XYZ file of C-alpha atoms in Angstrom:
787
model
C -53.004 140.958 -26.771
C -55.622 138.589 -25.636
C -56.581 135.284 -27.775
C -59.897 134.888 -28.976
C -59.253 131.203 -29.078
C -58.016 128.125 -27.138
C -56.443 128.043 -24.089
C -56.332 131.480 -22.469
C -59.231 132.954 -24.266
C -62.003 134.278 -22.449
C -64.345 132.622 -24.773
C -68.256 133.407 -23.982
C -70.158 130.439 -22.407
C -72.085 128.973 -25.023
C -74.394 126.864 -22.932
C -75.478 130.482 -21.727
C -77.422 131.059 -24.938
C -79.667 128.044 -24.663
C -80.400 129.282 -20.477
C -80.304 133.040 -21.157
C -83.116 132.382 -23.845
C -85.257 129.457 -21.881
C -84.398 126.454 -23.548
C -82.280 124.867 -21.205
C -83.511 121.330 -20.492
C -83.816 120.494 -17.009
C -85.301 117.038 -15.273
C -88.206 118.754 -14.511
C -88.914 119.478 -18.177
C -88.772 115.878 -18.996
C -91.884 114.564 -19.213
C -93.008 110.776 -20.457
C -96.293 109.755 -22.180
C -98.319 107.876 -19.454
C -96.129 109.538 -16.416
C -97.549 109.158 -12.850
C -96.503 111.404 -10.026
C -94.970 110.742 -6.613
C -95.957 112.794 -3.183
C -93.652 111.559 -0.060
C -95.164 111.885 2.944
C -92.458 112.753 5.389
C -92.085 112.780 8.904
C -92.969 115.919 10.877
C -91.284 114.518 13.876
C -87.305 114.432 14.408
C -87.731 110.788 16.558
C -90.401 108.207 16.621
C -91.378 104.455 16.308
C -93.610 103.651 13.356
C -96.365 101.439 15.103
C -98.671 101.646 11.897
C -99.109 103.356 8.503
C -102.915 102.838 7.580
C -103.246 103.857 4.007
C -106.525 102.221 3.623
C -108.728 105.836 2.867
C -105.928 107.471 0.882
C -105.613 104.405 -1.466
C -109.408 104.935 -2.368
C -108.659 108.653 -3.455
C -109.208 109.691 -6.914
C -106.587 109.287 -9.547
C -104.093 107.086 -6.599
C -102.391 104.158 -8.545
C -100.355 102.598 -5.535
C -99.042 103.636 -2.024
C -95.903 102.520 -1.049
C -94.211 102.413 2.649
C -91.437 100.752 4.076
C -92.684 97.264 4.263
C -92.393 97.057 -0.033
C -88.123 98.197 0.641
C -87.587 95.538 3.024
C -85.805 93.047 0.349
C -84.195 96.129 -1.265
C -80.705 97.033 -0.611
C -79.457 100.147 1.958
C -78.566 103.400 0.345
C -74.934 102.999 0.726
C -71.758 105.113 1.949
C -69.259 105.612 -0.681
C -66.386 106.094 2.087
C -65.527 103.476 4.698
C -63.415 105.508 7.784
C -61.171 103.069 9.784
C -61.464 104.830 13.043
C -57.668 105.355 15.266
C -58.235 102.414 17.326
C -58.291 100.426 13.778
C -62.020 99.369 13.739
C -64.588 100.177 10.971
C -66.937 102.608 11.364
C -70.575 101.916 12.442
C -72.639 101.933 9.294
C -76.374 102.129 9.948
C -79.066 100.801 7.240
C -80.533 103.577 5.182
C -83.617 102.447 4.014
C -85.710 104.032 0.813
C -88.594 104.321 3.223
C -88.608 104.414 6.728
C -89.838 101.507 8.319
C -89.057 100.825 12.311
C -88.586 104.444 12.655
C -88.186 107.953 11.323
C -85.147 109.470 12.552
C -85.302 113.369 11.290
C -87.893 115.513 10.696
C -88.330 114.819 6.657
C -88.020 111.152 6.963
C -89.608 109.909 4.108
C -92.572 107.278 5.419
C -94.682 106.385 2.620
C -94.981 107.807 -1.180
C -98.298 108.380 -2.758
C -98.069 107.881 -6.902
C -100.915 108.896 -8.733
C -102.355 110.515 -11.937
C -101.466 114.118 -11.134
C -99.682 115.660 -8.390
C -102.127 117.388 -6.896
C -104.180 113.706 -6.244
C -100.701 112.125 -5.020
C -100.834 115.158 -2.122
C -103.977 115.181 -1.330
C -103.779 111.534 -0.561
C -100.887 112.020 1.446
C -102.861 113.713 3.747
C -105.502 110.918 4.490
C -102.713 108.481 5.501
C -103.090 108.013 9.070
C -100.276 107.053 10.824
C -99.521 105.710 14.585
C -96.290 107.223 15.694
C -94.750 106.774 19.244
C -92.853 110.082 19.939
C -89.258 108.954 21.185
C -86.524 111.599 22.579
C -84.527 113.246 20.023
C -81.276 114.039 20.006
C -79.686 117.291 18.270
C -76.636 118.153 19.888
C -73.185 116.363 19.270
C -71.749 116.495 22.471
C -74.985 115.239 24.293
C -75.304 112.469 21.750
C -71.664 111.423 22.684
C -72.743 110.938 26.466
C -73.420 107.240 27.985
C -76.899 106.593 27.945
C -77.847 109.394 25.347
C -80.865 108.560 23.298
C -79.694 106.418 20.356
C -80.644 107.570 16.532
C -79.891 103.970 15.559
C -81.206 100.984 18.291
C -78.939 98.463 16.476
C -75.461 100.471 16.619
C -73.659 100.502 20.213
C -73.850 104.565 20.305
C -74.294 107.510 18.182
C -70.810 107.638 17.518
C -69.626 106.782 13.906
C -66.068 106.466 14.407
C -63.166 108.329 16.611
C -61.083 109.400 14.426
C -57.013 110.425 14.940
C -54.831 111.367 12.029
C -51.657 111.306 12.132
C -52.228 109.277 15.199
C -48.269 108.262 15.463
C -47.688 112.059 15.845
C -50.239 112.242 18.961
C -47.852 112.257 21.910
C -45.169 114.195 20.225
C -47.887 117.004 19.169
C -48.576 116.822 22.796
C -45.604 117.323 23.891
C -45.068 120.601 21.623
C -47.714 121.972 22.559
C -46.608 121.712 26.836
C -43.494 123.029 26.117
C -44.486 125.641 23.554
C -43.446 129.389 24.497
C -46.601 130.692 23.458
C -49.889 128.352 22.714
C -53.339 130.258 21.287
C -56.477 128.075 22.141
C -59.850 128.459 20.164
C -63.370 127.058 20.239
C -65.624 127.662 16.843
C -68.594 126.408 15.563
C -68.416 125.853 11.704
C -72.726 126.517 11.435
C -74.652 124.143 9.399
C -75.667 125.175 5.758
C -78.233 124.103 3.337
C -76.831 124.324 -0.361
C -80.047 125.829 -1.888
C -79.289 125.222 -5.562
C -81.455 127.149 -7.851
C -82.954 124.066 -9.349
C -84.568 121.594 -6.596
C -83.846 117.845 -7.247
C -86.255 115.979 -9.864
C -86.188 112.446 -10.606
C -87.815 110.937 -13.349
C -87.879 106.712 -13.346
C -88.837 105.150 -16.640
C -89.291 101.057 -17.269
C -89.144 99.440 -20.816
C -90.803 95.760 -20.352
C -90.114 95.165 -23.929
C -86.199 95.287 -22.892
C -86.166 95.195 -19.468
C -84.306 98.375 -19.232
C -84.588 100.949 -16.682
C -83.620 104.876 -17.146
C -83.475 107.240 -14.779
C -83.723 110.904 -15.317
C -82.200 112.769 -12.286
C -80.533 116.299 -11.445
C -77.057 114.572 -10.858
C -73.671 115.824 -10.727
C -72.322 112.188 -11.329
C -74.592 110.202 -13.489
C -72.183 107.040 -13.395
C -71.900 106.868 -9.851
C -75.439 107.078 -9.394
C -75.663 104.301 -11.670
C -73.173 102.141 -9.588
C -74.581 102.881 -6.556
C -78.118 102.286 -7.284
C -77.918 99.658 -9.828
C -75.591 97.359 -7.777
C -76.269 97.994 -4.048
C -79.818 99.125 -3.724
C -82.194 97.795 -6.517
C -79.943 95.668 -7.835
C -80.233 96.203 -11.647
C -77.281 95.356 -14.050
C -75.530 98.696 -15.331
C -76.325 97.565 -19.049
C -80.160 97.315 -18.056
C -79.984 100.848 -16.257
C -79.097 104.123 -17.958
C -78.818 107.345 -16.080
C -79.134 111.020 -17.562
C -78.381 113.829 -15.661
C -79.610 116.919 -18.570
C -78.671 120.173 -17.687
C -78.638 120.786 -13.930
C -79.372 124.241 -12.290
C -76.509 123.907 -10.081
C -75.325 121.445 -7.184
C -72.752 122.742 -4.420
C -72.191 119.336 -3.706
C -75.708 118.269 -2.938
C -76.394 116.642 -5.996
C -73.268 114.406 -5.567
C -75.101 111.967 -3.802
C -77.908 109.024 -4.246
C -80.650 109.513 -2.830
C -83.857 107.444 -1.612
C -86.011 109.646 -4.083
C -84.172 108.468 -7.137
C -84.164 104.868 -6.289
C -87.710 105.034 -5.437
C -88.860 106.274 -8.572
C -86.949 103.649 -10.648
C -88.861 101.036 -8.502
C -92.000 102.308 -8.860
C -91.688 102.632 -12.613
C -91.101 98.883 -12.745
C -93.635 97.995 -9.955
C -96.623 99.853 -12.072
C -95.208 99.829 -15.379
C -95.470 103.655 -16.048
C -93.346 106.476 -15.698
C -92.958 107.832 -12.311
C -91.886 111.751 -11.670
C -90.984 113.562 -8.592
C -89.769 116.943 -8.615
C -89.123 118.568 -4.692
C -90.686 121.809 -3.418
C -88.072 123.925 -1.679
C -89.460 123.061 1.415
C -88.757 119.563 1.033
C -85.494 120.507 -0.328
C -84.504 122.222 3.110
C -85.667 118.782 5.170
C -84.387 116.214 2.246
C -81.141 117.376 0.539
C -77.996 116.570 2.256
C -76.810 119.675 4.098
C -73.468 121.045 4.752
C -70.308 121.775 7.100
C -71.765 121.606 11.131
C -68.526 121.056 13.159
C -67.656 121.949 16.493
C -63.875 122.415 16.969
C -61.298 123.014 19.967
C -57.983 123.995 17.746
C -54.678 125.223 19.485
C -51.890 126.702 18.039
C -48.195 126.225 19.651
C -45.587 128.480 18.896
C -41.731 128.860 19.920
C -40.031 131.979 20.976
C -39.697 133.475 17.723
C -42.945 132.954 16.706
C -42.325 129.884 14.720
C -45.340 127.763 14.216
C -44.355 124.092 16.261
C -47.853 122.173 16.474
C -50.900 122.223 15.709
C -53.981 120.464 17.638
C -57.515 120.038 16.677
C -60.487 117.945 18.342
C -63.703 118.139 16.279
C -67.087 117.140 16.753
C -68.769 116.381 13.298
C -72.133 115.879 12.505
C -73.356 112.988 10.171
C -77.267 113.582 11.032
C -79.729 110.515 10.927
C -77.794 108.473 8.006
C -74.486 108.342 6.276
C -74.577 110.368 3.131
C -72.644 109.016 0.110
C -69.606 110.606 1.040
C -70.396 111.805 4.467
C -67.856 110.034 6.097
C -64.866 110.915 4.339
C -65.441 115.242 4.716
C -64.450 115.591 7.997
C -61.449 112.828 7.949
C -59.684 112.821 4.133
C -60.834 116.102 3.144
C -60.504 118.097 6.344
C -57.841 116.850 8.480
C -55.148 116.452 5.160
C -55.422 120.360 5.005
C -54.501 120.897 8.702
C -51.305 121.999 7.359
C -52.739 125.095 5.380
C -49.770 127.035 3.470
C -47.522 126.721 6.379
C -44.450 124.640 7.480
C -45.845 123.296 11.163
C -43.730 119.976 12.101
C -46.414 118.427 13.990
C -50.380 118.224 13.838
C -52.340 115.968 15.367
C -56.544 116.125 14.237
C -59.331 114.046 16.342
C -62.799 114.006 14.485
C -65.846 112.410 16.579
C -68.769 111.573 14.068
C -71.801 111.776 15.676
C -75.484 110.301 14.609
C -78.265 112.609 15.806
C -81.641 113.236 14.513
C -81.420 115.744 11.730
C -81.088 115.964 8.270
C -77.681 113.843 6.739
C -74.735 116.225 6.117
C -72.614 115.768 3.618
C -70.285 117.806 0.878
C -70.569 121.041 0.566
C -69.180 123.638 -1.702
C -65.169 123.056 -0.319
C -66.124 119.565 1.589
C -63.467 119.688 4.939
C -61.254 122.562 3.206
C -63.365 125.596 4.362
C -63.833 123.767 7.875
C -59.894 123.300 8.184
C -59.138 126.824 6.530
C -61.087 128.375 8.980
C -60.061 126.774 12.065
C -56.287 127.479 10.879
C -57.075 131.113 9.875
C -59.142 132.254 12.827
C -56.507 130.734 15.215
C -53.139 132.219 13.417
C -55.631 135.610 13.521
C -55.964 135.467 17.372
C -52.357 134.614 17.964
C -50.950 137.363 16.113
C -53.668 139.376 18.314
C -52.474 137.601 21.490
C -48.346 138.261 20.759
C -48.825 141.861 19.192
C -47.286 141.139 16.093
C -48.660 142.076 12.554
C -51.238 139.162 11.256
C -49.772 139.235 7.679
C -46.070 139.009 8.664
C -47.156 135.916 11.211
C -48.288 133.986 8.552
C -45.273 134.861 5.718
C -42.882 134.043 8.831
C -44.290 130.508 8.639
C -45.256 129.902 5.060
C -44.134 127.013 3.194
C -41.056 128.066 0.631
C -39.620 125.334 -0.870
C -41.309 122.348 -3.184
C -42.387 119.700 -3.223
C -43.245 119.876 0.611
C -44.307 116.823 2.415
C -46.764 117.866 5.395
C -47.012 116.124 8.293
C -50.609 115.240 7.586
C -49.787 112.913 4.307
C -50.028 115.252 1.622
C -46.846 116.635 -0.366
C -47.505 119.622 -1.819
C -46.322 119.891 -5.725
C -45.849 123.689 -6.479
C -46.839 126.974 -4.951
C -45.242 130.645 -4.230
C -47.351 131.776 -0.965
C -45.354 134.924 -0.691
C -46.290 135.948 -4.646
C -50.020 135.376 -3.820
C -49.423 137.743 -0.685
C -47.735 140.183 -2.093
C -50.277 140.676 -5.438
C -52.838 140.697 -2.348
C -51.102 143.428 -0.914
C -51.626 145.156 -4.325
C -54.877 144.831 -5.426
C -56.293 145.578 -2.165
C -54.403 148.631 -1.473
C -53.726 147.456 1.973
C -51.461 150.999 2.090
C -54.268 152.873 2.057
C -56.719 150.907 4.706
C -55.515 153.425 7.182
C -57.362 156.442 5.789
C -60.496 154.401 4.691
C -60.206 153.550 8.501
C -60.556 157.191 9.452
C -63.092 157.857 6.557
C -65.269 155.167 8.495
C -64.857 156.612 11.885
C -65.796 159.690 10.922
C -69.123 158.374 9.587
C -68.928 156.948 13.324
C -68.503 153.491 11.795
C -65.466 150.928 12.943
C -63.681 149.442 9.854
C -61.600 146.298 10.098
C -59.234 144.398 7.674
C -59.444 140.445 7.743
C -56.492 138.653 5.467
C -56.619 135.105 5.013
C -54.070 132.535 3.469
C -55.490 128.927 2.210
C -54.612 126.248 0.258
C -56.968 123.474 -1.018
C -56.481 119.562 -1.948
C -58.653 119.030 -5.842
C -58.937 116.339 -7.547
C -58.889 113.472 -5.090
C -56.662 110.613 -6.050
C -54.915 108.496 -7.173
C -57.777 105.996 -6.759
C -55.310 103.212 -5.214
C -54.210 105.184 -2.070
C -57.237 106.471 -1.547
C -58.834 103.077 -1.953
C -56.477 101.804 1.206
C -57.820 105.388 2.494
C -61.543 103.652 2.610
C -63.081 105.272 -0.928
C -65.413 102.471 -2.383
C -64.943 104.008 -5.847
C -62.143 104.851 -8.092
C -61.560 108.486 -8.648
C -60.091 108.539 -12.126
C -62.173 109.748 -14.975
C -62.239 109.323 -18.635
C -62.940 110.588 -22.321
C -63.748 109.722 -25.865
C -62.609 112.287 -28.546
C -64.412 111.023 -32.020
C -63.114 113.056 -35.222
C -66.108 112.974 -37.872
C -65.717 112.487 -41.188
C -65.538 116.426 -41.946
C -63.357 117.315 -39.330
C -65.763 118.212 -36.538
C -64.967 116.713 -33.154
C -67.735 115.352 -30.466
C -66.141 114.573 -26.950
C -67.670 112.193 -24.535
C -66.770 113.353 -20.919
C -66.997 111.566 -17.493
C -67.539 114.390 -16.336
C -70.991 116.499 -15.642
C -71.415 120.356 -15.963
C -73.922 122.303 -13.925
C -72.634 125.435 -13.994
C -68.582 124.756 -14.783
C -68.939 126.122 -18.236
C -67.249 122.946 -19.691
C -68.954 123.155 -22.799
C -67.210 126.342 -23.331
C -63.702 125.407 -21.662
C -63.030 121.671 -22.760
C -63.302 122.561 -26.608
C -60.893 125.142 -26.014
C -58.653 122.755 -24.964
C -59.080 120.517 -28.185
C -58.790 123.709 -30.169
C -55.577 124.678 -28.776
C -54.051 121.457 -29.540
C -55.477 120.603 -33.063
C -55.544 124.310 -34.173
C -59.248 124.566 -35.423
C -61.816 126.758 -34.277
C -63.752 125.770 -31.285
C -67.419 125.870 -32.303
C -66.526 122.972 -34.537
C -66.066 121.071 -30.937
C -68.933 119.338 -29.233
C -69.260 118.337 -26.098
C -71.626 115.254 -24.543
C -71.721 114.681 -20.662
C -74.403 113.661 -18.519
C -76.092 110.099 -20.047
C -74.118 107.000 -18.971
C -75.516 105.764 -22.426
C -73.639 107.612 -24.420
C -70.192 108.889 -22.135
C -67.669 106.656 -20.909
C -67.568 105.637 -17.140
C -66.387 108.546 -15.525
C -67.009 109.690 -11.757
C -68.388 113.235 -12.467
C -68.067 116.540 -11.138
C -67.005 117.650 -7.737
C -64.056 118.844 -5.465
C -62.549 121.283 -8.533
C -61.680 117.850 -10.206
C -63.087 118.266 -13.738
C -59.980 120.197 -15.625
C -57.511 118.337 -13.796
C -59.049 114.945 -14.045
C -61.767 114.692 -16.820
C -59.518 117.241 -18.626
C -56.512 115.245 -18.581
C -58.118 112.035 -19.799
C -59.358 114.498 -22.594
C -55.763 115.145 -23.637
C -54.533 112.282 -23.932
C -57.329 110.687 -25.997
C -56.730 113.624 -28.046
C -52.921 112.945 -27.939
C -54.097 109.344 -29.217
C -56.112 111.231 -31.951
C -53.239 113.596 -33.429
C -50.768 110.330 -33.237
C -53.017 108.368 -35.580
C -54.023 111.511 -38.000
C -50.577 112.045 -38.206
C -49.989 108.466 -39.919
C -52.859 109.397 -41.919
C -51.234 112.750 -42.802
C -47.952 110.683 -43.603
C -49.322 108.720 -46.270
C -51.218 111.561 -47.687
C -47.830 113.552 -47.940
C -45.395 110.456 -48.680
C -43.702 111.080 -45.540
C -42.366 109.663 -42.338
C -45.253 110.035 -39.638
C -42.127 111.108 -37.246
C -41.661 114.680 -39.500
C -45.331 115.186 -39.743
C -46.623 118.572 -37.474
C -49.166 119.977 -36.642
C -50.036 123.306 -36.225
C -53.218 125.922 -36.790
C -55.370 122.976 -37.940
C -52.721 121.907 -40.964
C -50.460 118.706 -41.236
C -47.019 119.610 -42.913
C -43.836 118.245 -43.467
C -41.108 119.330 -41.092
C -38.591 121.787 -43.296
C -40.975 121.695 -46.562
C -43.622 123.576 -47.878
C -45.911 120.390 -47.983
C -49.047 120.194 -45.949
C -52.435 118.959 -45.870
C -55.479 120.241 -44.422
C -57.073 118.868 -41.234
C -60.358 118.068 -42.684
C -58.682 116.353 -45.801
C -56.868 114.083 -42.987
C -60.249 113.157 -41.204
C -62.163 112.504 -44.187
C -59.423 110.137 -45.273
C -59.492 108.261 -42.048
C -63.184 107.020 -43.132
C -62.709 107.232 -46.623
C -59.184 105.254 -47.032
C -58.841 105.297 -50.444
C -55.202 106.570 -50.269
C -53.335 104.606 -47.322
C -53.348 100.404 -46.706
C -55.913 99.418 -44.293
C -53.371 96.860 -42.735
C -50.992 99.517 -41.429
C -53.599 101.849 -40.164
C -57.610 100.890 -39.360
C -60.349 102.991 -40.858
C -61.874 105.943 -38.248
C -60.571 108.406 -35.855
C -61.759 107.994 -32.169
C -60.270 107.237 -29.277
C -60.574 106.776 -25.361
C -58.035 107.578 -22.407
C -59.007 107.012 -18.726
C -56.708 109.336 -16.628
C -55.783 108.513 -12.626
C -53.630 111.782 -11.137
C -50.786 110.329 -9.738
C -51.599 113.491 -6.433
C -54.075 115.833 -5.451
C -53.675 119.336 -7.233
C -53.082 122.221 -4.625
C -54.470 125.896 -5.774
C -53.554 128.390 -3.017
C -54.539 132.157 -2.245
C -54.547 135.237 -0.039
C -58.295 136.866 0.524
C -58.337 140.367 2.167
C -61.984 141.923 3.534
C -62.618 145.243 4.467
C -65.752 145.891 6.692
C -67.620 148.830 8.473
C -69.643 147.740 11.686
C -72.226 149.854 12.643
C -71.357 150.152 16.877
C -75.277 150.865 17.237
C -76.603 148.043 15.745
C -73.864 145.754 14.910
C -74.635 145.147 11.028
C -71.557 144.126 9.031
C -71.602 145.671 5.691
C -68.306 144.501 3.286
C -66.886 147.148 1.919
C -64.050 145.619 -0.049
C -63.092 141.888 -0.923
C -59.726 141.084 -2.776
C -58.617 137.818 -3.798
C -55.330 136.359 -5.596
C -55.461 132.731 -6.196
C -53.001 130.461 -7.711
C -54.665 128.158 -10.079
C -51.821 126.738 -11.785
C -52.780 127.329 -16.189
C -55.897 129.430 -16.676
C -57.804 127.878 -19.810
C -60.557 130.284 -19.417
C -60.047 133.815 -17.335
C -63.463 134.713 -17.667
C -65.060 131.625 -16.078
C -62.605 131.282 -13.352
C -63.562 134.856 -12.311
C -66.858 133.573 -12.305
C -66.151 130.636 -10.414
C -64.332 132.613 -7.607
C -67.545 135.259 -7.510
C -69.765 132.556 -6.944
C -67.818 131.065 -4.243
C -66.958 134.268 -2.221
C -70.535 134.730 -2.248
C -71.237 131.640 -0.488
C -68.696 132.352 1.921
C -69.889 135.215 2.662
C -73.448 134.298 3.185
C -72.167 131.611 5.426
C -70.295 134.289 7.728
C -72.669 136.850 8.431
C -76.265 135.419 7.372
C -76.810 131.400 6.456
C -77.921 129.269 9.692
C -79.527 125.487 9.552
C -81.033 125.806 13.036
C -82.857 123.168 14.606
C -84.878 123.570 18.283
C -83.646 120.688 21.130
C -86.778 118.271 19.356
C -85.471 118.330 16.220
C -87.851 120.686 14.645
C -86.169 122.612 11.762
C -86.340 126.416 12.418
C -84.695 127.770 9.309
C -86.865 125.704 6.589
C -88.256 128.250 4.107
C -86.563 131.606 2.871
C -88.184 133.114 5.810
C -86.264 131.781 7.812
C -83.123 130.889 5.922
C -81.007 133.867 5.024
C -79.224 133.843 1.361
C -76.698 136.275 0.385
C -78.811 139.064 -2.288
C -76.978 141.216 -4.473
C -76.870 144.332 -1.819
C -74.635 141.961 0.475
C -71.986 141.575 -1.302
C -69.292 144.549 -2.904
C -67.383 144.352 -6.098
C -64.784 142.032 -6.107
C -61.184 142.786 -6.938
C -59.977 139.169 -8.200
C -56.559 138.279 -9.719
C -55.100 134.749 -10.458
C -51.854 135.932 -12.758
C -49.616 134.202 -9.753
C -49.574 130.882 -11.368
C -47.305 128.289 -10.752
C -48.416 125.088 -12.979
C -49.429 121.800 -11.153
C -46.416 118.957 -12.303
C -48.522 116.093 -12.791
C -51.156 116.436 -15.162
C -50.553 117.512 -18.669
C -52.671 121.042 -18.740
C -50.473 122.271 -15.394
C -54.045 123.404 -13.828
C -55.239 123.235 -10.209
C -58.914 123.911 -10.119
C -60.769 126.980 -9.332
C -64.592 125.870 -8.254
C -64.228 126.067 -4.382
C -61.472 128.178 -3.364
C -63.810 131.193 -3.137
C -65.883 129.317 -0.514
C -62.694 128.487 1.147
C -61.223 131.654 1.524
C -63.702 134.033 2.369
C -65.214 132.844 5.784
C -62.179 133.392 7.537
C -61.581 136.548 5.713
C -64.840 138.055 6.593
C -64.581 137.129 10.216
C -61.254 138.419 10.772
C -62.074 141.522 9.758
C -65.458 141.976 12.074
C -63.576 141.001 14.967
C -59.906 143.418 13.689
C -63.093 146.203 13.736
C -64.471 145.445 16.798
C -60.997 146.020 18.625
C -60.128 149.291 16.559
C -63.649 150.049 18.834
C -62.171 149.180 21.798
C -64.209 146.077 22.487
C -61.745 143.415 23.148
C -63.825 140.444 21.453
C -61.813 137.154 21.053
C -64.235 135.412 18.266
C -67.908 135.228 17.642
C -69.258 132.492 15.970
C -70.838 132.262 12.431
C -73.016 134.051 11.010
C -72.215 136.983 12.335
C -75.449 138.373 12.347
C -76.417 142.076 13.879
C -77.514 140.361 16.795
C -74.347 138.564 17.501
C -72.074 141.278 16.651
C -73.918 143.901 19.073
C -74.563 141.057 21.813
C -70.300 140.561 21.692
C -69.820 144.545 21.772
C -71.810 144.682 24.808
C -71.334 141.743 26.734
């Protein structure tokens, strides 16, 4: 019978009550008395020298309080990158300055040149149109391979070239990989593009800066996935504000998908301007601004080679990737194509030799950073596409080829420096074959053929790494921050509990799942537990939410803090029951003495903690509150197998997804309903990338897909009902909950499944197409069939 409380229960999301009734408190809902509004004048060209910015006429317009330009920020720090990558020659990456407002040059369409602060937003926008710019257009470099050529236009004049870094991993394997590929019985080669995406969370970015002159204290309200990281980066490295004088609050946030991890210029500007003007300053992005200022995702061009022996065992993998950084280094941009991508190139397979080369390039485009999955979707797409192509070239079943090469013994040390602790890839594939009804596929294909459609089946196996850790290791790899998390468990006198967490919830359901864990540990109703997040003035220093880390890392910190609380409360209960603390048991919200009927309620013990009349103070301090920090010993490794069935209209090239099935191993599952929702959302985004979404620039750097008129988002009729299963559970061995993370899996496993299915459909109709780059629009599919 399903549980109705605690771990394993599908408790309804308590936060949805306020969201569905319009009572959510988002950053744009925050309005402070006397606040001003800012509008940014952004570049409409991709590359130009700034000769002059004439603000005289604009400054005289009604309501204008001040106009800021790059000159106002010359003494202000650069927006920092949070990860330094060392290239394959042992040299640090090239790291250009990223100013709050452009000063010498503009480097992409949307680069902010000036900021008008006025009494109303309309006044600020009107005045911005009156600013006179004197720009000298420069050639723009958009294509990564063109940017890599000697003599190409440089995005940053002070750098030696447009190459941020040339990374090789594992460099010591390079000669052995080359030899293995040369000697292989069969080599499959595939060149592919992982298309650039715009994250498009429902809520655009917003920032409100406030300054209290009497205390010399700053407050920033912002749409962030990790407020403590913003406080650290902006305070210490950009504006020079001591942390105890800066508070960052991220209230309800309407989706992030990675793009709200990063520190942005607009946050620094509003904080800076609030002090300069001694009034609050607010900015709310328009959707058009979001397209040209939010960090974008993916944008890799890759050549991958898979070597096999005569028995079809994988012997080596070699990849060469060009990764687009855009015009500046965003907060974690440098880590995405390297440590979050290269370390996953083993996939689910026991390939003994792997070499990954990544050339990260600066171009005159919007910066690129983590987007749902961040490096892992790029790795999985390459690997699963080349395996499918190899199976077709060899004339073998694609599932059998995968099964033959699966890792089966754990722990397993891959040749790309990570160790999988647990997994059962055959079990997830078994479950997939069941829920996808693969035995019935041939009959469904015949039904499609009878309607004049081509039907295809695409299979995928994936693995991802979540909860990036441990801090000392990632520090050696270039991370400029720790990757632990923290929680404080505060028990109130009457037994209710407030849990302050470093993670941030913006769709994950923390306010529901975190109480389930505490309720399970103590045996009290979930309703007695409250989660506090998003306010650096109230929560311990934590690293926020991204990379499916919240439960595995912050949840583990919460468990450790709760264990401390329970240990102390047992001592208090022991005094009340006149027993040894070693004999005290806690179950269903009651403390009892083992082997007796003596017991005391949770609430009586918590009251005694704050009204200590019944135990000696010299033995136990009053109060019941504990904090714990948790730094994982390893990544967690969710894995799974996905299947997609499509119909292709041979007359138009239109692809319709008919069935989609996902079998995932997430370790222990806290709330099955929420996990289902996370997988559903990830699959929808992966389908969007595979069939619809594409962020495109022309040769001059103009953004061609700068609105929903030109950037296609998946809609309800683009996705099917999903069959999802997470019953194959191999618990993580190194965190106390045994959880692995589920937030990104759907976006990792779905794109190759869709593309594999389309290629299979075309082959079923006699079209020997090897590959089509995403998105597989009707035009691209039709052209491939008819070329």
